[in-house]
Amino acid sequence: MRRRDLLKTAAAATLTAGVAPRLGRGADRAKTLVFVPTSDLTILDPVVTGARPTRNSAYLVFDTLYGIDTEWKAQPQMVAGHTVEEDGLTWTLKLRDGLRFHDNEPVLARDVVASIRRFAPRVIFANALMETTDELSAPDDRTVRFRLKRPFPHLPEALAGPGGNVPAIMPERLAAESPFKPVAEVVGSGPYRFLKDEHVSGARAVFERFAEYQPRAGGSVGFTAGPKVAHFERVEWLTLDPFSASAALRRGEIDWWELAPRDLVDQVSGDPNITVVSHFATANGIMTFNQRYPPFDNPAIRRALLGAVDQAEAMSAIAGSARNNWRDDVGLFGTGSPFATDVGIEVLRSPRDYAAVKRALAEDGYKGEKIVVMAPTDVRELGDLTRTGAEQLRCAGMNVDLLEIDFANVVRRRNNQGPPDKSSHNMFCTLIDRSLPNVHPFGNLAIRTDGKEPINGWANSPRIEELRAQWLDTADLEQQKRISVELQKQLWIDVPFIPMGEYWQATAYRKDLTDVLPGCFAVFYGVRRA
């Protein structure tokens, strides 16, 4: 309770300092959508990180070649359409008319080619496409052409951006930068432009409607597809703690609270002026390890910890005791998704025997080394999940050093390839949204095991990569399901990460907002005030 009182006091000071009150009344409010994200927007480049605030802001600022509709299918977005020739070896994409960047320069095919080359190393599906590509070119200003080494029927899906890192199209001069270093400026071609001069780190991010943006004609709004119509002149993000966000929503000072923690949902759900969507979107919890360094470079030690992780305990720490808000017995893919399976799940179902896990760890070579665990202080769900995971490791006899820091520093340390005691880590827990489908082997970042993905600690498994390649090469659904079963069997052997369950996230907004798209992350196009 002392921590809650401290947060309330800090929030009151923030509001008194003038971060929010000017938005709560007057003519500006009719044209402004005020939103509270899960955490502060610190990294603006959506290629270098898959962090939720960066991903959400990216779909305000940037557009993509293809988008995902509510049926999880890829639809043309910046492209007018495509043709496929030579038995699937040549794809020709035509850009639609009227595409402009926020610096008022036209979007040209060479910008697209440079952008693809930049985001492909960070978007695993696009990376697979580029490995299959013999030549990527821009024959003219509106034409992008892929010449492939072998057929790749998933090309639109690969360019639609399944996962956290966004396949953002940006000017060639920016796309020439390394995909592992944030670009110096944010220039997109989406419905809103980022206002750098109004950005206050730790407090506010502001986006203004881009008057030159031409929404795609026709169709319905999807998760990242369809006509992206901006009904507000401005979208303002405020960084508030959960208690302040709850109070501000009830007072009408904000319009939309992205994720209301389960223990605070009741505070707003009874308000007749507020809509609460309790089952807004799902997220899968995972425990990941830095596999570049001991002790977690040893797969036997990771396997031993399968006996320590309690999914029900982990999910109830986030979503409360009501089981209709979360699920355990979760493997590689979320419950009910096309490739979900319970094969091998008994390793997580059996009663936890921490004494046995401790003996197994010792036999497999764990010698009591310090385990640096990062728990974010400003993203409650991630913090609760990580602290629960850390306690489960302690129960198994591991020497846990819990490092509680803000989420921006978690991301920085997570991407640091140095030793754990040199501004890196040994373990952290995270959540992977099912939005933007992490429901297959090239949508779920954590399944990438080529030693190049920081979100799962640079996991390396030749067998998992072989199975993913097999899945990519087949268009037959039943064969894809059989391969997914083999993938989950291999999960329990190589343990690139440990699944920690799945839960439903809740969102809350004022009832005068309409057309909020359920079942995904927070998207702002199409949303209007009644």
Short mmCIF file of C-alpha atoms in Angstrom, two decimals, residues 287-289 295-296 301 305 308-309 354 357-358 361 366-375 383-404 420 425-429:
data_model
loop_
_atom_site.label_atom_id
_atom_site.label_comp_id
_atom_site.label_asym_id
_atom_site.label_seq_id
_atom_site.Cartn_x
_atom_site.Cartn_y
_atom_site.Cartn_z
CA MET A 287 10.52 -16.65 -19.78
CA THR A 288 13.62 -15.99 -21.84
CA PHE A 289 17.31 -16.50 -21.14
CA PRO A 295 24.60 -20.78 -17.15
CA PHE A 296 21.82 -20.53 -19.75
CA ILE A 301 19.90 -26.17 -17.38
CA LEU A 305 13.72 -25.18 -15.26
CA ALA A 308 10.09 -24.85 -11.92
CA VAL A 309 7.73 -22.71 -14.00
CA TYR A 354 11.55 -27.58 -6.59
CA VAL A 357 14.72 -29.17 -9.99
CA LYS A 358 17.49 -27.99 -7.67
CA LEU A 361 20.39 -28.02 -11.93
CA TYR A 366 24.77 -24.94 -12.20
CA LYS A 367 27.21 -23.77 -9.51
CA GLY A 368 25.26 -20.99 -7.85
CA GLU A 369 26.19 -18.25 -10.30
CA LYS A 370 24.35 -14.95 -9.92
CA ILE A 371 21.30 -14.72 -12.20
CA VAL A 372 20.59 -11.11 -13.24
CA VAL A 373 16.82 -10.77 -13.75
CA MET A 374 15.34 -7.55 -15.19
CA ALA A 375 11.89 -6.49 -13.95
CA GLY A 383 7.01 -6.51 -13.75
CA ASP A 384 4.57 -8.88 -12.02
CA LEU A 385 5.30 -11.65 -14.50
CA THR A 386 9.05 -11.28 -14.12
CA ARG A 387 8.98 -11.11 -10.34
CA THR A 388 6.87 -14.29 -10.29
CA GLY A 389 9.32 -16.01 -12.62
CA ALA A 390 12.26 -14.82 -10.53
CA GLU A 391 10.66 -16.27 -7.40
CA GLN A 392 10.15 -19.60 -9.16
CA LEU A 393 13.85 -19.64 -10.02
CA ARG A 394 14.71 -18.82 -6.40
CA CYS A 395 12.55 -21.73 -5.25
CA ALA A 396 14.61 -23.94 -7.56
CA GLY A 397 17.79 -22.80 -5.79
CA MET A 398 19.05 -20.19 -8.23
CA ASN A 399 20.96 -17.15 -6.96
CA VAL A 400 18.66 -14.45 -8.31
CA ASP A 401 19.73 -10.81 -8.48
CA LEU A 402 16.48 -8.92 -9.21
CA LEU A 403 17.16 -5.69 -11.04
CA GLU A 404 14.09 -3.41 -11.00
CA PRO A 420 25.17 -10.09 -17.84
CA HIS A 425 21.03 -9.76 -18.20
CA ASN A 426 20.53 -13.50 -17.63
CA MET A 427 16.75 -13.72 -17.64
CA PHE A 428 13.65 -11.64 -18.18
CA CYS A 429 10.00 -12.36 -18.82
#
